[in-house]
Every structure is written in C-alpha cells, then in structure tokens.
Amino acid sequence: MIVAAVIFSIVCAAPQDGLSPERLARKLSRLSPRAELAPDPTNAVADDERAARLGRALFFDSRLSPDGKFSCATCHDPERAFTDGRSLAEGRETLTRHVPTLLDVGRRRWLFWDGRADSLWSQLRHPLENPIEMDGDRLALAHLITSDKTLRTSYERLFGPSPDLSDSARFPAHARPGPEKGEDPRQRAWEGMTPEDRTSIDTLLANVGKSLAAFQRKLATKDSAFDEFARAYLGGDRSGDGRLTEEARRGLELFLGKGQCTLCHMGPELTDEEFHHIAVPPLNDDLPLDAGRYLGATLVREDPFNAGGAHSDERDGEAADFVSLLTSDADQFGEIRTPSLRNVARTAPYMHQGQFATLEEVVRFYSTLEGAQRTGHHQELTLKPAEFTAAEEEDLVAFLRSLSAPLAEPSWSVDPHAETSGEVEERSR
Amino acid sequence: MRSFLLCMVAFAACAAPPPRFSFEGDELPTNDAAWNVRWRTEPAEIPLNAPFQIEVQVLPADGSHPPESLSLEVDAAMPQHRHGMNRLPRMVPLGDGRFRAEGMLFHMEGQWELYFDVTEGDLTERGQTEVFLE
Amino acid sequence: MRRSLLIPFAAALVSLCAPAQERLGAYAMTIEGLVHPTAVALDETGDLLAIADPLAGKVVIQRIERPVSLEVNPDGSINAIPLMDPRLNRYPVTFNKRSPTGLAFSPFGRLWITDSGANKLCSHSKETGGIEKYAGNEIHDLLHQPGSVDASARSLAIVEPMLHQVLLFAHPRNEGGGTRFELRARLGGRGTESGELLFPSDVAIAKDERVYVCDRGNHRIQVFAPDGEFLFGWGDWGWAPGFFADPTGVETAAGRVYVTDSSNHRVQVFDLEGEWLYEWGLHALEPREGEGKLHYPGGLAVSKKGELAAVAEAMDDRVQLFRLGAPPERFSRLDRSWQDMTASPHLGETIAVGGGLLFLGEPEGNRVKPYEWSRYGPRQVSELGGRGTAHGRLLGLTGMAYSSADRSLLVADPGNRRVQLYSLGPVDAETPAFDLSLGRFVKGLRLPDSVECGAIARHGDGSFDLLDLRAREIRRYDTDWKLVTTLGAWELVNPIDIEWDPVGERLLVTDAIAQAGWENAFGRVLAFSDERSGPTVVVDELAYPAGLGVRADGGFYVSDILEHRVDRFDAGGKHLLGWGSKGLGRAQFFQPRDVEVDEEGRVLVVDHGNHRLMVFDEDGAFLEVFGPRLYTRETRLGEGGDR
C-alpha cells in the first residue's frame, strides 16, 4: 500500500513539460479549424459540379492510357486513401518516388514531391505522358474526348466547341512533346503539327486538367477527432470534449513543443507547402539521387501550363506571382515538399520514397536522425534529433492518428463506370 | 524694399525644409547610419506563409533629398535555419525615395531578419530589423 | 540558363555501388619530388608527362614506360601496374624562376608553356630540347596572366582567368620568333549567364575541335564551337553526380570528358555531351595520404586512348597516376568520409584577428567563421557570408581585415567583385555558444569592371587598401570609401599579401616574384610610404613570400610557401630570427600562408597545407595549434612522443 502510494506520487510528480492552457490555446488555434477550400482563379471551372463530374469520369477511365492498363485510379486508389500502399509507384516500370495521396489535394500549393506543377490542373500531363507511367498522349486524349459522345457533350457544355480533329494529317492519332533529341514517333508527330493546331490541343489538355482538378477538389476530408478536440478546447472546454486520448493529447503537446514539428508542419493543413531537406536516407542504393526542388523549381518556372502561362485563367494573380518570383538555387538540391499530415495514418508508407513503413519509424527518425544522409561534405545540417523517449514516441504517433477523417462527400470517390451502382458508402478508412 | 524681399526669398530657398517621410510606419537607420528607412507592411501584421507587401521610404540621414539614382532591394532570411525566402520580391520604385516590395513571403514561423539594402552609386548599405513570426 | 542543363542533367542522375578498389580509379603510382605541381600534360604517345611547378619555377618532363595491357584479376580488382622509377627518367626544362602555369603538348612535337607572371607564351622542342620564347612577338601583347593551355591539330586555346576568357588561336606553324598567332575568337567574358565565365581554370579541345572550358567560379563546364559560338554547358554548384565544387581541370580523351572536381575530392567522367558516366576518388583523411586517395585534385592529363590519367595535387606536392580500364559498373556516394558529421574547419588562406576574436576564412563554404578565443582554445560563435550573390553573401574569399575599434570585418568578395563590411555584436568568454544573428552585413562597395580583389589592409582611421590582382596594383580608399589613388602599378609582379604598419605609416606588400625574366629572381617585401614616390624594398631575396603579419613596433613576420618557414624582421627589414621546415611537427609547416600578430603579440600562422592554425610567441616558440585532429595530434603530442 505504502509502496504503491510512493510509486503513484512519483509518477504524478514527474515533471510535465506542458504548455500553459493559454499558450496551448494560441498554438491550437493555428492548427484548427481549417480554412474553407480557397478558390483557384487560374481554373475557371474549379468549383463547377459539372466539371467535377466530367473529371471523375476521366479519373476512372483507363482509355487515358493507350493499352487501357492505367487510369488515374490505378495508382491513386480510392480504396487506399488515393495512394497505392507501396513504397515506390508502380507504373510500367517501378518509379522513383512514392504515390502522394489525393485526399485534400485541392489545398496544395505545389504538386509532386518537387513542386514541378503549381496547379492541380497543370499536373495532369506529367503522369499522362510519362512513358513509364500512363504512357498516354494529349492527341489520344483529344480524340477520346471528341469521339466519345458523352464526354464530348460534357466537355462542350463547359468549354465550348471542341476542336475538329477529323483531318488526320493535321491531328495524328497519337502525338505529344518530348525531350530534346527524343526518338519517340509520337514526338515527331507533335513536331510535325502547326503551332496553331498544337495550341488547340494544349487548350483541350488544359481544360481536361481543369475538369480533373474540379473533381479532385471534391476529395476533401471532414473534420477529424483532433479538430473536434480543438473546437471544444478553444470553446473553453479544457478536456476537449474527450475527443483525444490522453496519449494523443500529450502527443499534441510534443508536436507543438519538444518536437518542433510546426516549423514545417504548420497551419491547419500541417504543412508549410514548401520544401526542405531533412536528410532522410534513400530507400536503397540503386535509386538515383533525388534532385528535389532544384529540378522542380526549374521545371515549374518553364512550364507553359503554369499559373502565368497562356492556359491559366488568371495570369497575373497571386498564383502567377508564386511561380514568377520563385528563386532557383543549387542549395535546393534534394529539398522535398512538406506533405500535409492530415490523414497521415491512412497513407503508409511514408516519405518521398516510402522509406518508412510505419508512423513509428517516422517518429523514430526525427527522434534520433539515425541514418541521416548529410547533403554534402562541406554542408551543415541544421536539423537536430528530437530525442524523444519511447513513451513520447508513442504519444506522438497517437496524435498523428487523430488527424484522420473520412471524405466529406464520399460519393465522389466512387467509379461511375462501376457495375455495382448505388453503393455510395465510403469504403476506405 | 525689393532687395529685402529678394533676400527673404533667397533665404527661404536656402533654408528649404528637409524631406519628410510621407507615411507612418516603423523606422530604422541603416547599419552605418547613412540612411533612414521607414517601412510598413500590408497587411499591418505580417501573415504567416501568405504573400504580403512592404511600403518603404528611404531618406538620407543628413536631411538632404533622396537622389534620383537611389535604388532599394528588400530581402529576408532566417539565420538560424540558414535560408531566406523562396522568392525574390518585385521592387516597384515610386519616386522620392519611396518603393514598394511586392510578393514577400515568410513561409516558416520563427525569427526572420528583414533587410533593406539601399544602393547609391557603388555603395550599398543595409538597414535591418527582426520579425518574429509565430 | 538552366534549360540547356536540364536534359543532360536529368539523364545524369545515376548512382551506383563499387568495391573500394575501383573507387580509387585503379591507382598506379605517385610522382614525388615536386614542389607545388599545378598543371600536367601527356603527349600524343602517352610516353611523356610534363609537370608545371610554378613555385619552383620549372617544368619537369617525365618519361613513362608504356603500360602493358590491362589485367583484371578473377575477383574483379585491378593490380597497380608499376611504372619505371620516375627518378631515372626525368629531365627538367629549366625556367629560371618564371611562373610556368599552363602546359600542353602540341601534335607537332612541341610543348606549349604559359607564364602568368611574365604574361608570356613559349614552347619547348621535344627534339632539340630548346625553348622558343617568341621574343618581340605580337602575341605577348594579347596575353594577360595566361593560365592553362591546350592544343589540337587546328587550335591553340589559352585561358586568362583574371579576364574570364579563353583566347582561341589557329594552331600556328612554328617559324621561330616570327611565328604568326592568328586569334580566331575570344570565348567567355565575365558573368554567370550561358557562355560567360567566372575565373575559368582550364580548357580542353576535343577531337572535333569543340572547346571545353572548366568554368571554375560558376562550378560548371561550358562548351564552345571552334568559331567561338557557345554551344551548351552543364553543372552547378553541388555534390551530386554532375555537380561540381571548384572544378579545376578538364580534359577530353577517347570520347570522354574528365573533370577534377577539387572541393569534392574526386574526378568526374562524362561523355562529350555532358552525360555523367562515372566518378572516382576517395577523400584523403590522413595527412598526405595519397595512395590513390584524392585531396584537392587540380591539373589533369589523360592519355589519348584514355588508359592513363595524371592528377596533380599542388597542396600535397605530388602527381598521382591512375590506370583507367573499363569504367566500373557501379558506384556509390555513401563513402564514409562524406558522412562524417564532425565538420572540421577548412582553413582557407586568410585569417583576421583582433579584440580576442579570430576569423577564419573558408572559401569552400564561401563564409567567414568568427571564433572567440579568450580561454580554452577557439570557440566558434557565429558565421558570416554564405554562398550567393545577394548582399552580405560571398562567392569566394580572398582578403579579410578586422578592426577591433568598431568590431567590424572587411572582406574581399572576388566572385561578386565587391568589398563587404560586417559588424559583430559584443562577444566575450561569457557569450553563449553559436549565434547566427551575431554578425550583420553593414555595407558593400561594388568594384569597377576590371578589378579583381585580393588582400585588404585597413588603416586605423577607417580608410583601407585593396590589392587588385588583375592590375597588380593597390587601390587606396578614404574613410568615405572613395578611391583616392592607386599604388604599385608596374612595380608589383606577383603581390600576395598587404598589411598596414601603423607605426611606420606605410603599407607593406609581399611580392613573390620580383623581376620576371631575370636570372635568380627572388621574392621581396616592399613598403609604400609616400603616395607619390615608388615603393622601397625592405627585404630582398626571399624564396616565395606569401603571408605578412605586422607587429605593434613596426617589425613584421613573413611566411614562405617554398621554404615552409616564417621569418621575423625589424621595422628596417633586418632579419632577426626564423623557424620552420617542411612537416607536421611543432616547428614545421606545409605551404604556410597568412600570418597575423594578435594584440598580445602572439604570431598566428595559417599552416594551409596542414589544415591547421599554428600559434607561436614572438620568437617562434610553439604555443598552440587549432585544426582537425588528424592534422594536429602530432603537434599536441609534442616532440618525443607522449605528453
């Protein structure tokens, strides 16, 4: 009895590096509630339901790849939080990075791990035309849109008349731009087209991208247990309506305090939407070194489909500024985009090459920095190991798990072509 | 009488008042005291990870008029993290030593240093201040 | 600028794994007995290796036994093929203390040699052994501090680093003194855009006559057509394959481009379009390690068939030879020395001291590291600079001077062509460790287009002197940073360091080659007292004086790179004492550079080749050492072993 009392008092007297309620409230208010999904002025149909329905149809349509083997949903599987559960994406070959989730993708400032696209609608052509991903091409896409009655009708309702592609000399069945000195016949076909014809195809491509973007903006998740906790706490209920377990609550404080996580995972989306080098070791020795933002910044600035380009619906707005003022510097080599931590428990494995299978491994890495790959011989590493205890690591993982939530409108995640209709339930949790 | 008036006019011209700042804002001298810099941000409270603007006016510390050839660059850095902003702001000269820096973005919370680099001829002098973003 | 880099760059992102043997590039042997070899060249047959040794003022030609065909052992390793003892097969091309900088064998039996000190070109005949100096030839009017050179059947290319250009001539028919050199094009011009150059360090003409320039200051390779038109380039500052840090030598052979990537301690190999193929080089960790490991690889020569490579390492007094067989299939960047997290200070050539503070210049990192040194050895308190073009940043670092009166440091920034002033907050033994906000950039002065800045000397009143390495003169600025006058034009040949003597109110300058072209030319220390009259010679007949440190009484210390010693003189130039020899001990140096005297009269010497800072009392008795453990342990143990 006395022994138990002593143990009990020792446990209780253990120092809590806690935040005062006022400080916690202030920091909490930065993480929740979430803002409304901001409009995208570069995409005139971003919030148009009809565009979203067209986008959804195309998302699940494997005719976007020439042999029908790939649709967007192949790698962005609705059953798996719109990723694929693998470390590296599996296209026609194994790719060099992990599939990012599409949950809440409408909120992203930059797309891809290196930010090579600055809008959801301009992102399409990368997986579409990558020879080892879908290996499709924009001419085939244009022919698909114009020859399929349903698609064409939907397209023209949104964007006006589609181009007349009947002259096969002007509009080959397959064509797409390619790298300098590329050998692909599709590239030669593209180079054989007139600039005006190419522009009309590019416009169609941009419009299809905008429809897909409208659809993907619907893949928004609801408030999570963490948000409910925050709402109650900020409303004065210091227990947070019990929405977080004790573990998760301690994890929240670690997230805000000792872990320094909000340096990069800040704001209601738990990402600064920018790029950092955190010295994560590559998945294996065979993978190429990932140039990260160094390559991405160069690509996005030169992208004809960026926010300042001809296909943007707001060429001189804030989004265009983001890309035109962008700096590009050798120091960016290896910098990777900070992913959002919302729904992170659903998107294993983790990091840009899926290096860590579990959240525990992620937290362990930040705790010890074991295996960290220093950038270069003469460079300093500013990241410091957090040095969590085993219990703290568990608490932090518990907090991260509290950030998951289902889709607000699950019907959007259902394949409209699927045989079984009427089953609208959100299946992935 | 006329000569007296002429003298008064001449005197007034010589004793022309020094230029004044045309808006309210924070003020700082450059690091070697050659210039005074006044600045204010729009919005007044610098937002975290969202674009903002800074209105700046530079006046010589000796009270003379800012030269036509004066130019300004605005930059910022987080020294503890060894990096700056991810973008180069657009500078818009407005005359009379006034400038607007557009497209500023502080993408991380913490200690920022904000730099005003004033160049006249071959000499550049920096004025700076600290901003803590939470 | 980046567009042309993208494609070769994207394709070049390949990394592989290899056993350590192949990471050494099949090391063959080391040629020693050299002083400070900078350039190397192999002739058409691969039998002759020429080595330029500018500090010794000579070129050495080494006969190499024709290697037998490559043998690969069953386990995949390659044996080091012994070459004939170099001491038996060497003959010098005497050069009378000139400064041979660039070497290239022409296809016509001659060896081209440039002299950056005398601004001259000459050629040595393999047959007769004589040197043709082209006396009175017009070509010498074109040359300004010519550096590396390369020759092909149709072209002769000469790099001029201080002018940021490469002169491309038609390869002349050799007609003795009357040879005509027809200038076909000037490549480059100072800048960072495509086709521009920043302190280019080497040139190589490929078989198809395209010209590959090692654009050192921009950390990239630039390629030009034979008529001078810019074609493409690749590279950027960095450590990944395809990236460079201070690339120094470039060579083309057997359809490949080889680049000595100096601060990355490796040689990278590309195809002629810039596609990365492989790299070799393990970082030397032990002092003078060699045996195939690379420290700072500089000049490079590859035999025509690509089976033999010579790499010069000036800071280690040697040339290493490598057998190059088929490139290994797999390589990895996960070399242990790269992952070594303890960032030991890389000492550049210059330091500054004052007010209990020590400032180390680190050119590889493009930054200055301030240390507080009042109690137990230097403690780094902050950092200034960092690589970049923005105000306050640095691209290279050539001179520094501190004023404890206002705690400000003046730094020469050669890449950005400016001088920058930083101030440091108050620092003492109580200051908590490391604050990156402790220093601030105060102001900067942009220099005129033709000035390339070197050492700096501050006067007590706020005025300062700046050494212009291109014009080889001193620019004097008043307290408002306005240029007052220039000193020393036509009198300085190879000025290295300048220091202000407040007692004698004069500027002291080390000039490493006194009178080029004279027999037995020596280095000396000059003093500029009066702006109107010329300098006086204070000390004469030094071997290769580099660093200069002035005492409170007007006396001074001079370091000598060639003799590895430091000497003390009184204000009148009378030699009082000296110490030093080549080595790693307490009274030894390896290519010592800057010297400074602190407020307590202690003498600090940048022992550059040994990566350490040595501290002595005013008479040369050893006090302390500061540097990486591998280089300082012998000193700490003292003479005779254990402490």
Short mmCIF file of N, CA and C in Angstrom, two decimals, chain A residues 179-181 277 282 285-291 294-295 298-299 301-302 328-331 333 372-382, chain C residues 2-3 6-7 9 13 15 17 236-237 239-241 243 263 265 273 283 330 333-334 337-343 346 364 367 369 383 387:
data_model
loop_
_atom_site.label_atom_id
_atom_site.label_comp_id
_atom_site.label_asym_id
_atom_site.label_seq_id
_atom_site.Cartn_x
_atom_site.Cartn_y
_atom_site.Cartn_z
N PRO A 179 11.45 15.00 -75.00
CA PRO A 179 12.74 15.63 -74.68
C PRO A 179 13.51 15.96 -75.96
N GLU A 180 14.49 16.82 -75.81
CA GLU A 180 15.38 17.14 -76.94
C GLU A 180 15.94 15.85 -77.51
N LYS A 181 16.02 15.76 -78.78
CA LYS A 181 16.59 14.58 -79.45
C LYS A 181 15.85 13.29 -79.08
N HIS A 277 15.14 20.08 -46.73
CA HIS A 277 16.00 18.91 -46.79
C HIS A 277 16.08 18.34 -45.38
N PRO A 282 17.94 7.47 -48.67
CA PRO A 282 17.14 6.92 -49.77
C PRO A 282 16.66 5.51 -49.44
N ASP A 285 20.19 1.79 -52.40
CA ASP A 285 21.35 2.36 -53.11
C ASP A 285 21.16 2.44 -54.61
N ASP A 286 20.16 1.75 -55.12
CA ASP A 286 20.01 1.72 -56.58
C ASP A 286 19.27 2.92 -57.11
N LEU A 287 18.60 3.64 -56.24
CA LEU A 287 17.80 4.75 -56.73
C LEU A 287 18.67 5.93 -57.10
N PRO A 288 18.31 6.68 -58.11
CA PRO A 288 19.05 7.88 -58.43
C PRO A 288 18.92 8.88 -57.29
N LEU A 289 19.90 9.77 -57.16
CA LEU A 289 19.79 10.86 -56.20
C LEU A 289 18.63 11.74 -56.62
N ASP A 290 17.82 12.11 -55.65
CA ASP A 290 16.64 12.90 -55.98
C ASP A 290 17.00 14.39 -55.92
N ALA A 291 16.93 15.05 -57.06
CA ALA A 291 17.30 16.46 -57.10
C ALA A 291 16.29 17.34 -56.37
N TYR A 294 15.36 21.51 -56.61
CA TYR A 294 16.29 22.10 -57.59
C TYR A 294 15.75 21.86 -58.99
N LEU A 295 15.31 20.64 -59.27
CA LEU A 295 14.75 20.35 -60.58
C LEU A 295 13.33 20.89 -60.67
N THR A 298 12.98 24.65 -61.45
CA THR A 298 13.31 24.96 -62.84
C THR A 298 12.17 24.54 -63.75
N LEU A 299 11.61 23.36 -63.52
CA LEU A 299 10.55 22.86 -64.39
C LEU A 299 9.29 23.71 -64.29
N ARG A 301 8.97 26.80 -63.41
CA ARG A 301 9.12 28.14 -63.98
C ARG A 301 9.01 28.10 -65.49
N GLU A 302 9.47 27.01 -66.10
CA GLU A 302 9.47 26.94 -67.56
C GLU A 302 8.22 26.27 -68.11
N SER A 328 15.71 30.00 -57.74
CA SER A 328 16.22 28.68 -58.07
C SER A 328 17.69 28.68 -57.71
N ASP A 329 18.13 27.76 -56.91
CA ASP A 329 19.49 27.83 -56.41
C ASP A 329 20.00 26.42 -56.13
N ALA A 330 21.29 26.23 -56.31
CA ALA A 330 21.88 24.91 -56.10
C ALA A 330 21.63 24.38 -54.69
N ASP A 331 21.40 25.26 -53.74
CA ASP A 331 21.11 24.81 -52.37
C ASP A 331 19.81 24.03 -52.28
N PHE A 333 18.99 21.58 -53.97
CA PHE A 333 19.15 20.19 -54.37
C PHE A 333 18.72 19.26 -53.24
N ALA A 372 20.70 9.44 -41.09
CA ALA A 372 20.50 10.68 -41.85
C ALA A 372 21.61 10.86 -42.88
N GLN A 373 21.23 11.24 -44.07
CA GLN A 373 22.19 11.42 -45.16
C GLN A 373 22.51 12.89 -45.30
N ARG A 374 23.68 13.24 -44.87
CA ARG A 374 24.09 14.63 -44.97
C ARG A 374 24.14 15.03 -46.44
N THR A 375 23.81 16.25 -46.73
CA THR A 375 23.74 16.68 -48.12
C THR A 375 25.09 16.62 -48.79
N GLY A 376 26.03 17.30 -48.26
CA GLY A 376 27.32 17.31 -48.93
C GLY A 376 28.42 17.44 -47.91
N HIS A 377 29.61 17.24 -48.37
CA HIS A 377 30.76 17.18 -47.49
C HIS A 377 31.00 18.45 -46.70
N HIS A 378 30.72 19.60 -47.32
CA HIS A 378 31.05 20.84 -46.63
C HIS A 378 29.82 21.52 -46.04
N GLN A 379 28.69 20.81 -46.03
CA GLN A 379 27.44 21.47 -45.60
C GLN A 379 27.12 21.18 -44.14
N GLU A 380 26.42 22.10 -43.56
CA GLU A 380 25.97 21.93 -42.18
C GLU A 380 24.56 21.33 -42.19
N LEU A 381 24.25 20.56 -41.19
CA LEU A 381 22.89 20.02 -41.07
C LEU A 381 22.22 20.75 -39.93
N THR A 382 21.16 21.50 -40.23
CA THR A 382 20.56 22.29 -39.16
C THR A 382 19.55 21.50 -38.36
N ARG C 2 19.20 27.52 -67.34
CA ARG C 2 19.12 26.14 -66.93
C ARG C 2 18.62 25.21 -68.03
N ARG C 3 17.95 25.75 -69.02
CA ARG C 3 17.32 24.86 -69.99
C ARG C 3 18.31 23.88 -70.58
N LEU C 6 19.15 20.95 -68.39
CA LEU C 6 18.15 20.02 -67.92
C LEU C 6 18.30 18.61 -68.45
N ILE C 7 18.46 18.51 -69.77
CA ILE C 7 18.42 17.17 -70.33
C ILE C 7 19.63 16.34 -69.90
N PHE C 9 21.39 16.81 -67.45
CA PHE C 9 21.30 16.70 -66.01
C PHE C 9 20.34 15.59 -65.61
N LEU C 13 21.43 11.61 -63.54
CA LEU C 13 21.15 11.26 -62.15
C LEU C 13 21.20 9.76 -61.94
N SER C 15 23.29 6.78 -59.72
CA SER C 15 24.35 6.50 -58.75
C SER C 15 24.47 4.99 -58.60
N CYS C 17 27.10 1.44 -57.11
CA CYS C 17 27.94 0.97 -55.99
C CYS C 17 29.19 0.28 -56.52
N ASP C 236 26.45 22.69 -61.91
CA ASP C 236 26.08 23.77 -60.99
C ASP C 236 26.82 23.42 -59.71
N TRP C 237 26.83 24.34 -58.77
CA TRP C 237 27.49 24.06 -57.51
C TRP C 237 26.77 22.93 -56.79
N TRP C 239 27.17 18.62 -54.89
CA TRP C 239 27.97 17.43 -54.59
C TRP C 239 27.47 16.18 -55.31
N ALA C 240 26.27 16.24 -55.89
CA ALA C 240 25.71 15.06 -56.57
C ALA C 240 26.46 14.86 -57.89
N PRO C 241 26.33 13.68 -58.50
CA PRO C 241 26.97 13.49 -59.81
C PRO C 241 26.48 14.54 -60.79
N PHE C 243 27.34 17.62 -60.60
CA PHE C 243 27.53 18.90 -59.92
C PHE C 243 28.99 19.03 -59.52
N SER C 263 37.01 20.57 -54.77
CA SER C 263 36.49 20.57 -53.40
C SER C 263 35.57 19.40 -53.12
N HIS C 265 36.75 16.47 -54.02
CA HIS C 265 37.80 15.46 -53.87
C HIS C 265 37.62 14.28 -54.81
N GLU C 273 28.73 14.93 -74.55
CA GLU C 273 27.54 15.79 -74.48
C GLU C 273 27.20 16.15 -73.04
N HIS C 283 38.08 10.36 -50.52
CA HIS C 283 38.61 11.54 -49.85
C HIS C 283 39.77 11.15 -48.94
N ARG C 330 29.32 -0.10 -61.09
CA ARG C 330 28.51 0.50 -60.04
C ARG C 330 29.35 1.35 -59.08
N ARG C 333 27.81 6.94 -53.56
CA ARG C 333 28.20 8.17 -52.89
C ARG C 333 28.25 7.98 -51.39
N LEU C 334 28.00 6.76 -50.91
CA LEU C 334 27.90 6.59 -49.46
C LEU C 334 29.26 6.31 -48.83
N SER C 337 33.71 8.97 -45.50
CA SER C 337 34.25 10.29 -45.20
C SER C 337 33.25 11.39 -45.54
N TRP C 338 32.33 11.08 -46.43
CA TRP C 338 31.32 12.06 -46.78
C TRP C 338 30.28 12.19 -45.69
N GLN C 339 30.06 11.12 -44.97
CA GLN C 339 29.01 11.13 -43.97
C GLN C 339 29.52 11.54 -42.60
N ASP C 340 30.82 11.81 -42.56
CA ASP C 340 31.40 12.21 -41.29
C ASP C 340 30.77 13.51 -40.82
N MET C 341 30.01 13.45 -39.76
CA MET C 341 29.22 14.60 -39.34
C MET C 341 30.04 15.67 -38.64
N THR C 342 31.26 15.31 -38.20
CA THR C 342 32.02 16.33 -37.49
C THR C 342 32.61 17.29 -38.53
N ALA C 343 32.04 18.46 -38.63
CA ALA C 343 32.50 19.42 -39.63
C ALA C 343 33.76 20.09 -39.10
N HIS C 346 37.65 23.98 -42.37
CA HIS C 346 38.53 24.02 -43.53
C HIS C 346 39.17 25.39 -43.52
N GLU C 364 35.76 27.20 -49.42
CA GLU C 364 34.85 26.16 -49.92
C GLU C 364 33.42 26.42 -49.50
N ARG C 367 32.36 31.38 -46.67
CA ARG C 367 31.94 32.05 -45.44
C ARG C 367 33.14 32.33 -44.54
N LYS C 369 34.23 32.34 -40.49
CA LYS C 369 33.81 31.81 -39.20
C LYS C 369 34.49 32.61 -38.09
N GLU C 383 28.72 32.91 -37.86
CA GLU C 383 29.11 32.70 -39.25
C GLU C 383 28.74 33.93 -40.03
N ARG C 387 27.32 31.15 -49.37
CA ARG C 387 27.43 31.27 -50.82
C ARG C 387 26.26 32.01 -51.43
#
